[in-house]
PDB file of C-alpha atoms and ligand atoms in Angstrom:
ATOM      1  CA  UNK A 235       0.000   0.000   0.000  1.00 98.00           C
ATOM      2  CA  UNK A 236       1.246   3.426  -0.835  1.00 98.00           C
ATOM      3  CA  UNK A 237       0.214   7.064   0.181  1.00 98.00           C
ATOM      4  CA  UNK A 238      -0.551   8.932  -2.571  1.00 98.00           C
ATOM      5  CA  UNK A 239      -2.081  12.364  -0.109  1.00 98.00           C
ATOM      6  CA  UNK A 240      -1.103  14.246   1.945  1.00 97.00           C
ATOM      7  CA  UNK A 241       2.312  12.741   2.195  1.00 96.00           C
ATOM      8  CA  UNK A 242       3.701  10.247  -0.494  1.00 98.00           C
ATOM      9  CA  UNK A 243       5.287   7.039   0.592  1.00 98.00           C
ATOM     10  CA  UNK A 244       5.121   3.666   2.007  1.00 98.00           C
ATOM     11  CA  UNK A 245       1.920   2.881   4.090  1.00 98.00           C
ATOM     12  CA  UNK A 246      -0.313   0.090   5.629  1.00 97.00           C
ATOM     13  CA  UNK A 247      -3.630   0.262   7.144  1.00 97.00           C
ATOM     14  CA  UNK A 248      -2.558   0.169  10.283  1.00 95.00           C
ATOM     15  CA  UNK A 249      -0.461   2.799  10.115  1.00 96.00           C
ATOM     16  CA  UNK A 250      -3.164   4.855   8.003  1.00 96.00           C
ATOM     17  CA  UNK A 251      -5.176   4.812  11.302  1.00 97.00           C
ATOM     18  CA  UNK A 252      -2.356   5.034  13.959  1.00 93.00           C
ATOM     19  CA  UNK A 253      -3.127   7.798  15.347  1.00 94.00           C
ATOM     20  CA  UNK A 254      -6.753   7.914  14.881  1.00 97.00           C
ATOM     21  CA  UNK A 255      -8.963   8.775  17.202  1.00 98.00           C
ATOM     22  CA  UNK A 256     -12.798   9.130  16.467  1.00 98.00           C
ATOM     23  CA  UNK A 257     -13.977   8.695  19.985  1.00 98.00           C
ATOM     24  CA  UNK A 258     -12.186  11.567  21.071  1.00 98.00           C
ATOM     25  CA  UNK A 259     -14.713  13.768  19.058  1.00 97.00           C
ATOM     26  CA  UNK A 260     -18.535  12.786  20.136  1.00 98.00           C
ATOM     27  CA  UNK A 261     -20.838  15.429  19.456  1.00 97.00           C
ATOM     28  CA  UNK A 262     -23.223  16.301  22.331  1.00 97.00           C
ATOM     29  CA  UNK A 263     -26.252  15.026  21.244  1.00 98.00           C
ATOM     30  CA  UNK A 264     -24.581  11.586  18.458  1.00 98.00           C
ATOM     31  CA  UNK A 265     -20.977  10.062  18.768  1.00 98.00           C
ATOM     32  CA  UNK A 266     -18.453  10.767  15.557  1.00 98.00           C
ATOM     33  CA  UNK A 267     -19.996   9.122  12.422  1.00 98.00           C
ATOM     34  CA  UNK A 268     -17.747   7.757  10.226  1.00 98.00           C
ATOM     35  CA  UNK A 269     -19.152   5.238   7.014  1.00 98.00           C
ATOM     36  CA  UNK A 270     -16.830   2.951   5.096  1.00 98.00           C
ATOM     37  CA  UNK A 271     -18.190   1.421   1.493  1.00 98.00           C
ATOM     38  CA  UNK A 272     -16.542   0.099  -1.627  1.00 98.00           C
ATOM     39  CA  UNK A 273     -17.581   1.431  -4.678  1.00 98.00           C
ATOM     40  CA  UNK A 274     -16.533  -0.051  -8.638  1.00 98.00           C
ATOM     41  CA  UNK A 275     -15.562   2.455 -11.314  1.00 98.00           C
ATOM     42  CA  UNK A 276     -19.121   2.871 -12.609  1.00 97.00           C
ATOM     43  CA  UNK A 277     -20.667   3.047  -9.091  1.00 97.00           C
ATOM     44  CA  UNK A 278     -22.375   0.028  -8.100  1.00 97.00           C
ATOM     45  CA  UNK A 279     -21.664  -0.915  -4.573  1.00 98.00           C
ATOM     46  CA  UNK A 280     -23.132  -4.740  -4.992  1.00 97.00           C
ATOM     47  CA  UNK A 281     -22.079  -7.615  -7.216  1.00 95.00           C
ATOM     48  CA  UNK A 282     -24.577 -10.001  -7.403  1.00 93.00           C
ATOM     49  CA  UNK A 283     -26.181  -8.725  -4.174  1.00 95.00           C
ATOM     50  CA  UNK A 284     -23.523  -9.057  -2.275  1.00 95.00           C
ATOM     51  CA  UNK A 285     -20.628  -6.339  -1.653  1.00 94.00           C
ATOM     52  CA  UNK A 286     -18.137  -8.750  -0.015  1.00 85.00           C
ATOM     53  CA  UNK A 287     -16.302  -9.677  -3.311  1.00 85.00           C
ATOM     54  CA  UNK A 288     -15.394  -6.474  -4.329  1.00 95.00           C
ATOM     55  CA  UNK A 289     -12.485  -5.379  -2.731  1.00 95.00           C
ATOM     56  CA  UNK A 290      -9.070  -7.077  -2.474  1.00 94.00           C
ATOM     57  CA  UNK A 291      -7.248  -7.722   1.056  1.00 95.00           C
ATOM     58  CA  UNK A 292      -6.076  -4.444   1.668  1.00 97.00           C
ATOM     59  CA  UNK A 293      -9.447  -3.215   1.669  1.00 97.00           C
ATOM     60  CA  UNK A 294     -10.695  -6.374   4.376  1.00 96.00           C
ATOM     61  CA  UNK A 295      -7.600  -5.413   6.171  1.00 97.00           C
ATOM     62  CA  UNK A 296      -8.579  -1.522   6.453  1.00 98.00           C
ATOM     63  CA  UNK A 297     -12.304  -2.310   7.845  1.00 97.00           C
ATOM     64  CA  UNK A 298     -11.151  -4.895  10.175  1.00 97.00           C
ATOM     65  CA  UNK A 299      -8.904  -2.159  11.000  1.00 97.00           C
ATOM     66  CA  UNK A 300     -11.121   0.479  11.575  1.00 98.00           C
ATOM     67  CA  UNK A 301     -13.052  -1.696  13.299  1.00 98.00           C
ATOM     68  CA  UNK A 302     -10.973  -1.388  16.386  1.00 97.00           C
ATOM     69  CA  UNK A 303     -11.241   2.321  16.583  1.00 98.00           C
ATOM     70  CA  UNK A 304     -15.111   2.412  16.986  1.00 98.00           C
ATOM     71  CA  UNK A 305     -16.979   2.391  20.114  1.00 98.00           C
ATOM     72  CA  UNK A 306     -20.081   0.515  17.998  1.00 99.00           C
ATOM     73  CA  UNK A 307     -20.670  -0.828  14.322  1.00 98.00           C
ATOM     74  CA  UNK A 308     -23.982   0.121  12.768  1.00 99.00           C
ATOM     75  CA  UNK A 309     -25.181  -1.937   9.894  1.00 98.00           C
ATOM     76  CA  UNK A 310     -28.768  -1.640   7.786  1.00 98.00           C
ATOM     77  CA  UNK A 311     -30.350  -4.701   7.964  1.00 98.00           C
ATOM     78  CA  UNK A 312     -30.267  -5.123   4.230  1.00 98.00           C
ATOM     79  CA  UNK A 313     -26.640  -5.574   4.502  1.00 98.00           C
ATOM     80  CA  UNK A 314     -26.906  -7.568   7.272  1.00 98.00           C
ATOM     81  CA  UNK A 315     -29.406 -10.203   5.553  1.00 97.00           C
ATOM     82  CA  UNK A 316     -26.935  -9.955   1.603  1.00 97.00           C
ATOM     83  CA  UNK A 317     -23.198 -10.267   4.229  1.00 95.00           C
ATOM     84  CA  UNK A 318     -24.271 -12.173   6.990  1.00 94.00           C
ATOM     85  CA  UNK A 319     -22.462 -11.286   9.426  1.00 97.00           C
ATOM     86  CA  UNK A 320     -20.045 -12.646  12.009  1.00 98.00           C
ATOM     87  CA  UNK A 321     -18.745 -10.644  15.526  1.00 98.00           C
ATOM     88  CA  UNK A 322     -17.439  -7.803  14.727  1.00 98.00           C
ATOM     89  CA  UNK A 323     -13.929  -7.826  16.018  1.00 98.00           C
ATOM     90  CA  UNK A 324     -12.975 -11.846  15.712  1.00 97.00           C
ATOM     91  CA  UNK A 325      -9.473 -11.934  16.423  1.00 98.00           C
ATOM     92  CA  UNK A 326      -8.463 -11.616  20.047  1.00 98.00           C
ATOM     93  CA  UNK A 327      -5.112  -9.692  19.493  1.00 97.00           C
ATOM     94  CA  UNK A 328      -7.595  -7.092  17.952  1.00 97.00           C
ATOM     95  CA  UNK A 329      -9.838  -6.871  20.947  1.00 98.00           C
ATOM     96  CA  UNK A 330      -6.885  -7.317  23.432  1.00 97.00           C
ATOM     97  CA  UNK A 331      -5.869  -3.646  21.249  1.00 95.00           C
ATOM     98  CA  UNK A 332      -9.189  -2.335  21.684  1.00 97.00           C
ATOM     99  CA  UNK A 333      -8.752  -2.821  25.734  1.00 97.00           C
ATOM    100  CA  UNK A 334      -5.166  -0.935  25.692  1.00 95.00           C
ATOM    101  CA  UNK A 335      -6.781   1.965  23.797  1.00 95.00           C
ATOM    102  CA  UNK A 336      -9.477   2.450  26.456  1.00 96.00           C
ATOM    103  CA  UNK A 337     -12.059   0.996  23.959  1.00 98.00           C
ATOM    104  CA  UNK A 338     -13.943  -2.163  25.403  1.00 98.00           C
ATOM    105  CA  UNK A 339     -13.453  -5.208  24.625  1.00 97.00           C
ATOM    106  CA  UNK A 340     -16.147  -5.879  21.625  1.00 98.00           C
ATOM    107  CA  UNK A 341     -18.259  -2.641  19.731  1.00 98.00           C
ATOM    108  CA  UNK A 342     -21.771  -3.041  20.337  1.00 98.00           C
ATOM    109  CA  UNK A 343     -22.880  -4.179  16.950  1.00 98.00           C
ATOM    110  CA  UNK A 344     -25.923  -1.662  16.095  1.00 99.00           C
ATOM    111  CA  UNK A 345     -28.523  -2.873  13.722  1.00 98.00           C
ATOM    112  CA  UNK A 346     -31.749  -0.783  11.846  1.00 98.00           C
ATOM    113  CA  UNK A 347     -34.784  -2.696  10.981  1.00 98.00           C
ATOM    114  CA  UNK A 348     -38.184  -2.388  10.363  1.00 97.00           C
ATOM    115  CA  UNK A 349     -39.123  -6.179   9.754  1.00 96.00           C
ATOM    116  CA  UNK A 350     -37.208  -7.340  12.387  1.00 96.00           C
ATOM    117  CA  UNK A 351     -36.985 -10.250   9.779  1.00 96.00           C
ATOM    118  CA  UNK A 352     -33.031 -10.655  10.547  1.00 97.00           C
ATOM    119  CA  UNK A 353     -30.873 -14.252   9.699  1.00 97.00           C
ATOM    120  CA  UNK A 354     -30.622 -14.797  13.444  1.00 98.00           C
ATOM    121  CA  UNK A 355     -28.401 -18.108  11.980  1.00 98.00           C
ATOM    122  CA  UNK A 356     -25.915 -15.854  11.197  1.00 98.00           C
ATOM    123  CA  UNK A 357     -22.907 -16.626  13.078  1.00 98.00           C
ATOM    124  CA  UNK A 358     -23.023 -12.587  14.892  1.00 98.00           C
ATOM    125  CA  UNK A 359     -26.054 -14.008  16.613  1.00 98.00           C
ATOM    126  CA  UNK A 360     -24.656 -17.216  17.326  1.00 98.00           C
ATOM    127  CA  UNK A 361     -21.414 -17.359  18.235  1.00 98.00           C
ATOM    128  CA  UNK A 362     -22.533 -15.886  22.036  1.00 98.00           C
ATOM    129  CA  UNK A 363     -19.118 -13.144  21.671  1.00 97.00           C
ATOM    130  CA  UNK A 364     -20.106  -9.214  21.519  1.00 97.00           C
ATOM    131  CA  UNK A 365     -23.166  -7.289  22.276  1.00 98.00           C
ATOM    132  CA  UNK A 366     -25.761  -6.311  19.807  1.00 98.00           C
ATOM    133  CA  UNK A 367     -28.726  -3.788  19.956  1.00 98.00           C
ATOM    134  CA  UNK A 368     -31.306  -4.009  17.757  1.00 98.00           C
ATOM    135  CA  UNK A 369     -33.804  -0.265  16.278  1.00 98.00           C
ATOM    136  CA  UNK A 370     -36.848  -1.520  15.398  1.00 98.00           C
ATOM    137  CA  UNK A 371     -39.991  -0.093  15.401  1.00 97.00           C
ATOM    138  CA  UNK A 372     -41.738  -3.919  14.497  1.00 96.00           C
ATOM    139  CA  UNK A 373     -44.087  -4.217  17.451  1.00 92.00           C
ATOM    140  CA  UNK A 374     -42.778  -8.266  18.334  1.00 88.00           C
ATOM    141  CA  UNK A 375     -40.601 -10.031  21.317  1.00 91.00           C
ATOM    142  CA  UNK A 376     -37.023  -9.738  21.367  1.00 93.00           C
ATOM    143  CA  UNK A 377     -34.796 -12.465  19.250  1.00 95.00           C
ATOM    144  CA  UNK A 378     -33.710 -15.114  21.318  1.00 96.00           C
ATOM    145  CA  UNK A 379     -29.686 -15.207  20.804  1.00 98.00           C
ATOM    146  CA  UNK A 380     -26.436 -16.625  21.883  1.00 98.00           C
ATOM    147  CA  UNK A 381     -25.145 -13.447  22.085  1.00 98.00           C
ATOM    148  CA  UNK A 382     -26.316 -10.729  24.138  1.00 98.00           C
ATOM    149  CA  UNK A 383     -29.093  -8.656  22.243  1.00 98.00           C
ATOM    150  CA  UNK A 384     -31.032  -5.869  23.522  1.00 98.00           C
ATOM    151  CA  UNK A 385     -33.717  -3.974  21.560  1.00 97.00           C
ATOM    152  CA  UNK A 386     -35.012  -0.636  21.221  1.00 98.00           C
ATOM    153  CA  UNK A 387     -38.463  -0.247  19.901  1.00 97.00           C
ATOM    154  CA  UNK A 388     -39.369   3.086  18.443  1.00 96.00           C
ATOM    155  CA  UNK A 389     -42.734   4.677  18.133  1.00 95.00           C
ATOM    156  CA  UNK A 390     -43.367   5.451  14.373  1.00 95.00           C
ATOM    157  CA  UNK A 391     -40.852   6.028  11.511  1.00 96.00           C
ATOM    158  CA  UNK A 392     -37.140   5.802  12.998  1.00 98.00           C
ATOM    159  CA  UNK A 393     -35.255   8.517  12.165  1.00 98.00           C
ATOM    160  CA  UNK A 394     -31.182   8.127  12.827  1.00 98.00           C
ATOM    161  CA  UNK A 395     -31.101  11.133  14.688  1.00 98.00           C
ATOM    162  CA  UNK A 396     -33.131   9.651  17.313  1.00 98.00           C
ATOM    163  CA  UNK A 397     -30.750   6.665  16.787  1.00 98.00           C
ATOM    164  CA  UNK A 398     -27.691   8.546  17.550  1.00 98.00           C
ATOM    165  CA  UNK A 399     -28.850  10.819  19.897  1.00 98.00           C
ATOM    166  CA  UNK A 400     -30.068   7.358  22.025  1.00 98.00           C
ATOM    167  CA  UNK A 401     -26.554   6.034  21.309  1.00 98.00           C
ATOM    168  CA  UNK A 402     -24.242   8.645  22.768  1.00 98.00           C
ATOM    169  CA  UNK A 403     -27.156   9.841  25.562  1.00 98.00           C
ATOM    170  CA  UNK A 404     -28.266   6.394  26.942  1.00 98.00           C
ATOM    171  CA  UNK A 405     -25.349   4.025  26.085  1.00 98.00           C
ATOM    172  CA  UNK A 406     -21.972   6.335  25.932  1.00 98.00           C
ATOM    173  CA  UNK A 407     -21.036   5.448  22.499  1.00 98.00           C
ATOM    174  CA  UNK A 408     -18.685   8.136  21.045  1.00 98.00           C
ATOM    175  CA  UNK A 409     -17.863   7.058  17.864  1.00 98.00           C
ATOM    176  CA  UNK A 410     -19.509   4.746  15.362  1.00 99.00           C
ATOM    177  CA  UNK A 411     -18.591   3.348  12.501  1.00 99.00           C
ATOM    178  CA  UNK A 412     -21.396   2.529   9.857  1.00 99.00           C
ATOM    179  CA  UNK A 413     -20.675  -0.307   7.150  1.00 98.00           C
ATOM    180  CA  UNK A 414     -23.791   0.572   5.272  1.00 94.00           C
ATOM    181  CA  UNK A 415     -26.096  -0.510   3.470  1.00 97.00           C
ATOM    182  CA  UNK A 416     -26.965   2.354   0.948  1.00 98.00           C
ATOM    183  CA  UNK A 417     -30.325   3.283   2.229  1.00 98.00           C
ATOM    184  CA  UNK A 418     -28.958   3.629   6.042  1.00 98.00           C
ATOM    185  CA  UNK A 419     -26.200   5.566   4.985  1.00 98.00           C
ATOM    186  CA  UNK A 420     -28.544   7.756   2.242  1.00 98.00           C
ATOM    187  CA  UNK A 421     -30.625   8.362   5.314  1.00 98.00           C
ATOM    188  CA  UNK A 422     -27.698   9.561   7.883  1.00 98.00           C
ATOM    189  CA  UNK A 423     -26.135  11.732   4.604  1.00 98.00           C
ATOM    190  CA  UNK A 424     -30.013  13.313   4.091  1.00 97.00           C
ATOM    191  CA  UNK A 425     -29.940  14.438   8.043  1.00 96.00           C
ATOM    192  CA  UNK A 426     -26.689  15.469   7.838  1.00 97.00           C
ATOM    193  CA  UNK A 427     -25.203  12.636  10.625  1.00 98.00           C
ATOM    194  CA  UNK A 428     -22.275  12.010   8.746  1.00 98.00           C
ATOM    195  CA  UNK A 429     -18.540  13.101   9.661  1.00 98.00           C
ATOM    196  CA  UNK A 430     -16.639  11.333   7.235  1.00 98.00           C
ATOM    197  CA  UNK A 431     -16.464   8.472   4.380  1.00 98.00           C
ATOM    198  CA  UNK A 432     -14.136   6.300   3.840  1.00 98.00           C
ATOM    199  CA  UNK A 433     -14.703   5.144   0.581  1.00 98.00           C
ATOM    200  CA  UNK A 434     -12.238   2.220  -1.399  1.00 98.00           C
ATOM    201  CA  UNK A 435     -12.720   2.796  -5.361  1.00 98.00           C
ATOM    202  CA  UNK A 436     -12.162  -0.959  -6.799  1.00 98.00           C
ATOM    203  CA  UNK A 437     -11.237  -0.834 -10.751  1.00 97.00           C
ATOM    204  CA  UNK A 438     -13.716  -3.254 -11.819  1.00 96.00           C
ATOM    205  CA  UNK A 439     -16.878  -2.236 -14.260  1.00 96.00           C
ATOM    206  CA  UNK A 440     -19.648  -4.032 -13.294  1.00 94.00           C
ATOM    207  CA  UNK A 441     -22.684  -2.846 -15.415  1.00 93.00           C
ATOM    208  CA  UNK A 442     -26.106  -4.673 -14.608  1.00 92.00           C
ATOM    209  CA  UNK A 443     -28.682  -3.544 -11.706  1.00 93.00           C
ATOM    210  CA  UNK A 444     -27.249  -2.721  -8.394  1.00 95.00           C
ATOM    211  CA  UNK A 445     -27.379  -0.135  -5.470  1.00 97.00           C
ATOM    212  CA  UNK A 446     -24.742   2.316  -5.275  1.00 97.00           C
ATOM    213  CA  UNK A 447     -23.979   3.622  -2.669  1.00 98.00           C
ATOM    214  CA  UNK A 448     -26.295   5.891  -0.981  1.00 98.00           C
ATOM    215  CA  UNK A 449     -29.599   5.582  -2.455  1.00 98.00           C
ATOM    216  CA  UNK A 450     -32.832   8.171  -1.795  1.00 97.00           C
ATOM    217  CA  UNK A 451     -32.757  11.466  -2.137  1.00 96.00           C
ATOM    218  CA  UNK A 452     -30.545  14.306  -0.584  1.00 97.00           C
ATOM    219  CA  UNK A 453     -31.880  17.995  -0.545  1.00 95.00           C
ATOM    220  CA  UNK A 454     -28.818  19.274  -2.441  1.00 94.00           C
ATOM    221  CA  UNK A 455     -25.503  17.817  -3.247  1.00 95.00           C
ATOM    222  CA  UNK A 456     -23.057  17.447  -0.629  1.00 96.00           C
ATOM    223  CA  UNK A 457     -19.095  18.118  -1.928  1.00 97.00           C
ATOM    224  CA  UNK A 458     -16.666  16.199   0.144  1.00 98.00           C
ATOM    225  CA  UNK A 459     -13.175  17.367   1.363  1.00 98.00           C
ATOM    226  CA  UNK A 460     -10.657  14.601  -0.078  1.00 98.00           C
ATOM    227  CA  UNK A 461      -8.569  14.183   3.547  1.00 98.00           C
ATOM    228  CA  UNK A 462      -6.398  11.308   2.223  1.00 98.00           C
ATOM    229  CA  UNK A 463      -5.749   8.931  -0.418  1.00 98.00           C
ATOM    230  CA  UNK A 464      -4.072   5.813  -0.390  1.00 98.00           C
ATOM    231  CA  UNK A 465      -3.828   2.903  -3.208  1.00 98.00           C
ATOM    232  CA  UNK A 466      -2.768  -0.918  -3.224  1.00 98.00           C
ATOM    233  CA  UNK A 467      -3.348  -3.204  -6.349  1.00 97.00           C
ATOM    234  CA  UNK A 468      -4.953  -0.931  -8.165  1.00 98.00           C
ATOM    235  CA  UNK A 469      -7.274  -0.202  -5.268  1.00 98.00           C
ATOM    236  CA  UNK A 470      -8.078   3.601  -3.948  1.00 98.00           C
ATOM    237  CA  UNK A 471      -8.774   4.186  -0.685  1.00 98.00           C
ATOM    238  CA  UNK A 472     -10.188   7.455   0.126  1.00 98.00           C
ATOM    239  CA  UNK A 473     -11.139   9.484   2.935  1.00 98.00           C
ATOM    240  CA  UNK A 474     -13.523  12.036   3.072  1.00 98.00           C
ATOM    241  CA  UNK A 475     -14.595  15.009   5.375  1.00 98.00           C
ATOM    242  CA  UNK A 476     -18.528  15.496   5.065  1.00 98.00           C
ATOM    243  CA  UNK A 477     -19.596  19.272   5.231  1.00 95.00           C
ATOM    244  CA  UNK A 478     -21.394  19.469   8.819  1.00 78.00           C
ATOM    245  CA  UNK A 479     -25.199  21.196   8.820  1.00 70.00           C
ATOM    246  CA  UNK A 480     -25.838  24.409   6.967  1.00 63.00           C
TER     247      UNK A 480
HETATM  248  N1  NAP B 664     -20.568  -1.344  -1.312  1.00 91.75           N
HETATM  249  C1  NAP B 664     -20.678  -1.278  -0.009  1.00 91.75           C
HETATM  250  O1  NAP B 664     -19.819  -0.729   0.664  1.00 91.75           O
HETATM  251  C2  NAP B 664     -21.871  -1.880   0.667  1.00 91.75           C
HETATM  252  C3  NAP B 664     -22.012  -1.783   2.044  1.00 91.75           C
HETATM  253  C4  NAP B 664     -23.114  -2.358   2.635  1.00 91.75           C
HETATM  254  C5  NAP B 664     -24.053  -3.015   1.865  1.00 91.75           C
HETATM  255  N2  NAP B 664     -23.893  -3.097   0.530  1.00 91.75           N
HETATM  256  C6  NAP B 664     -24.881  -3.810  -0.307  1.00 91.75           C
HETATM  257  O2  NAP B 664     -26.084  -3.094  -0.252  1.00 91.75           O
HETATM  258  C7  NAP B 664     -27.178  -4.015  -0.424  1.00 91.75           C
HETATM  259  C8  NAP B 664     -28.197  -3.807   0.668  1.00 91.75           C
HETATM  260  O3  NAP B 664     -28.716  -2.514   0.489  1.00 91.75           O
HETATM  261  P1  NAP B 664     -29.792  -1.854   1.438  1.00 91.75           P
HETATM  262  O4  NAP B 664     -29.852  -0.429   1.067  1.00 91.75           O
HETATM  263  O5  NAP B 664     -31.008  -2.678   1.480  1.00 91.75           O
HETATM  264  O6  NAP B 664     -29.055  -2.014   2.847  1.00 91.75           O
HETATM  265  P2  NAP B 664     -29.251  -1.355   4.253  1.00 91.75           P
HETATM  266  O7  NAP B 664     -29.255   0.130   4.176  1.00 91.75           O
HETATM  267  O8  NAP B 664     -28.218  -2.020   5.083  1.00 91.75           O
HETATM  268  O9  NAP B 664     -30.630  -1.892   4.773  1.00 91.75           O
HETATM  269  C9  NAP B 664     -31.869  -1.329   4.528  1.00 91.75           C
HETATM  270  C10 NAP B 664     -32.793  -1.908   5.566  1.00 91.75           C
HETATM  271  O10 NAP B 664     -32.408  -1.407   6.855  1.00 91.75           O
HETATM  272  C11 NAP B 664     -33.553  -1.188   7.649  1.00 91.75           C
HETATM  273  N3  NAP B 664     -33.710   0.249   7.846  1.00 91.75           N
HETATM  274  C12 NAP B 664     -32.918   1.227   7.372  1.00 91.75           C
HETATM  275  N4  NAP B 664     -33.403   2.411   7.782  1.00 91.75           N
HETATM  276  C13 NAP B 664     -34.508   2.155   8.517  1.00 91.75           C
HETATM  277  C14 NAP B 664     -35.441   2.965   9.203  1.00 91.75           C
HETATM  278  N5  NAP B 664     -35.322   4.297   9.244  1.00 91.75           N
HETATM  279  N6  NAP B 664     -36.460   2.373   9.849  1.00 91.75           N
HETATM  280  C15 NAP B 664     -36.593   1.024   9.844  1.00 91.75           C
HETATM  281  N7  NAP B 664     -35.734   0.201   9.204  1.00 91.75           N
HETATM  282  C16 NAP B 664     -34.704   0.779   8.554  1.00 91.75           C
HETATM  283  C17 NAP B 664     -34.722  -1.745   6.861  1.00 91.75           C
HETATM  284  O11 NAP B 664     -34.751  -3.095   7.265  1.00 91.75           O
HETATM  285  P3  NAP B 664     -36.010  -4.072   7.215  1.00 91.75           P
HETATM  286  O12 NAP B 664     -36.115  -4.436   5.767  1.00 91.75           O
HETATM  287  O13 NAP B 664     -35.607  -5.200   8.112  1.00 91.75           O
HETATM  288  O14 NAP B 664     -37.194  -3.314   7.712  1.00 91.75           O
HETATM  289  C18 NAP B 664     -34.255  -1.569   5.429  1.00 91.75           C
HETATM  290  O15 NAP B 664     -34.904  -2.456   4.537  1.00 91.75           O
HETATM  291  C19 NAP B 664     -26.569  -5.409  -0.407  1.00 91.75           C
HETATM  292  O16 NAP B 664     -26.439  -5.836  -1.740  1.00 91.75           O
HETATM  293  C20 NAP B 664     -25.197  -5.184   0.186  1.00 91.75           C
HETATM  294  O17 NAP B 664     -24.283  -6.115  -0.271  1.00 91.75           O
HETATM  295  C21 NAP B 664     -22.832  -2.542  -0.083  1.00 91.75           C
END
C-alpha cells in the first residue's frame, strides 16, 4: 500500500489509522460518524447482491482495521441479511488492542430494521461473543440469541437522529462506525449525521442492476473534502470530510 495524499510514501492500514482517534470527538447530542463502502468504477456498490467480493485484502484489512477504533458498528439490515455477518472484532489480538486503547473489549454491533426479519443463523447471533442492539420499530418479542441482544423499539418512523442521539445519551457510544447498506447511509447523509467516508474505489466495471452507494434522495448535493488517499493493487482508498449542517 502506498500514500498517494497528503504525504507520499510507504503505508499500511494500520499505520493509516495510527493515530486515529474518532472517539475523542462525540458530538453532544450523536458520537463521531464515520461510514466505510466500496464502490466499482461505474458506481455500483453490490455484485450479485452481495458487496463482499469487491475489494481485495487491503481493503478487508482496512475495515477490520477500523473496526478497532469504533466504540459501535452500525449496519442496515439489508446488509446484514446480503453479508451475513459474524462478531465484529474476531481476532483476540484485535480486541486485546481495543482494551489498551481504552475501547472495550467488543463494539456493540448496532442494527436498523423495520421487519425485524433478521438471519438470526448468522454466526453474529450465534457465536454468544459481543453485544448487539437491535432499532426496530416492528411491534414483536425480542430475538432469542447466543449473544447478548437488547432492543429498542421506536414509536413510528425511525429517524437516525433519534438513533444517535439514544446512542451517545443512553449508552456512551462516542464514535460509530457505519458499514452501510446504501439506504442507512442515504438516510444519515439526508440528516446530515455524517462526519466522514471512507470510501475504497475498486477498478472493476460491473454494469447490470445494483445499489450504489447511498440511495434516496438528498436535498442538495453534498461536496466532500478529499482528507487522504491511499492505493494498493490498483485499489483507492479514500477518505472524506462530510460538510457538517448548513
Ligand atoms: N458497497 C458497499 O460498501 C456496501 C455496504 C453495505 C451493503 N452493501 C450492499 O447493499 C445491499 C443492501 O442494500 P440496502 O440499502 O437494502 O441495505 P441497508 O441500508 O443495510 O438496509 C436497509 C434496511 O435497513 C432497515 N432500515 C434502514 N433504515 C430504517 C429505518 N429508518 N427504519 C426502519 N428500518 C430501517 C430496513 O430493514 P427491514 O427491511 O428489516 O425493515 C431496510 O430495509 C446489499 O447488496 C449489500 O451487499 C454494499
Amino acid at each position: 500500500m502506498r500514500r498517494l495524499l497528503p504525504e507520499p510514501g510507504p503505508t499500511d492500514p494500520a499505520a493509516e489509522l495510527a493515530g486515529y482517534r474518532p472517539y475523542e470527538s462525540p458530538r453532544e447530542d450523536r458520537p463521531f460518524v464515520a461510514v466505510n463502502m466500496i464502490t466499482t468504477l461505474d458506481g455500483r456498490a453490490a455484485i450479485g447482491g452481495r458487496s463482499k467480493d469487491l475489494g481485495k485484502g487491503t481493503d478487508t484489512d482496512l475495515l477490520l482495521a477500523l473496526r478497532t477504533r469504533f466504540d459501535a458498528v452500525l449496519i442496515g439490515a439489508g446488509t446484514l441479511r446480503a453479508e451475513r455477518y459474524g462478531r465484529i472484532v474476531r481476532d483476540p489480538q484485535a480486541r486485546a488492542r481495543r482494551e489498551r486503547i481504552g475501547l472495550a473489549h467488543d463494539p456493540l454491533a448496532v442494527i436498523v430494521s423495520g421487519k425485524l426479519d433478521l438471519p438470526l443463523d448468522a454466526p453474529l447471533f450465534t457465536c454468544g461473543g459481543g453485544r448487539i442492539l437491535i432499532f426496530t420499530n416492528h411491534q414483536g418479542p425480542r430475538p432469542e440469541t447466543a449473544t447478548s441482544l437488547r432492543m429498542v423499539t421506536m414509536e413510528g418512523k425511525i429517524r437516525q437522529a433519534d438513533v444517535l442521539r439514544h446512542l451517545r445519551q443512553e449508552r456512551g457510544i462516542r464514535a460509530l462506525l457505519c458499514e452501510g447498506g446504501p439506504h442507512l447511509f442515504g438516510q444519515l447523509a439526508a440528516e446530515n449525521l455524517v462526519d466522514e467516508l471512507f470510501l475504497t474505489i475498486t477498478p472493476t466495471l460491473a454494469g447490470g442492476e445494483a445499489p450504489r452507494i447511498i440511495e434516496g434522495s438528498l436535498e442538495a448535493p453534498l461536496g466532500l473534502e478529499l482528507l487522504s488517499l491511499a492505493e494498493a493493487e490498483g485499489e483507492l482508498f479514500a477518505r472524506y470530510r462530510l460538510p457538517g449542517p448548513a
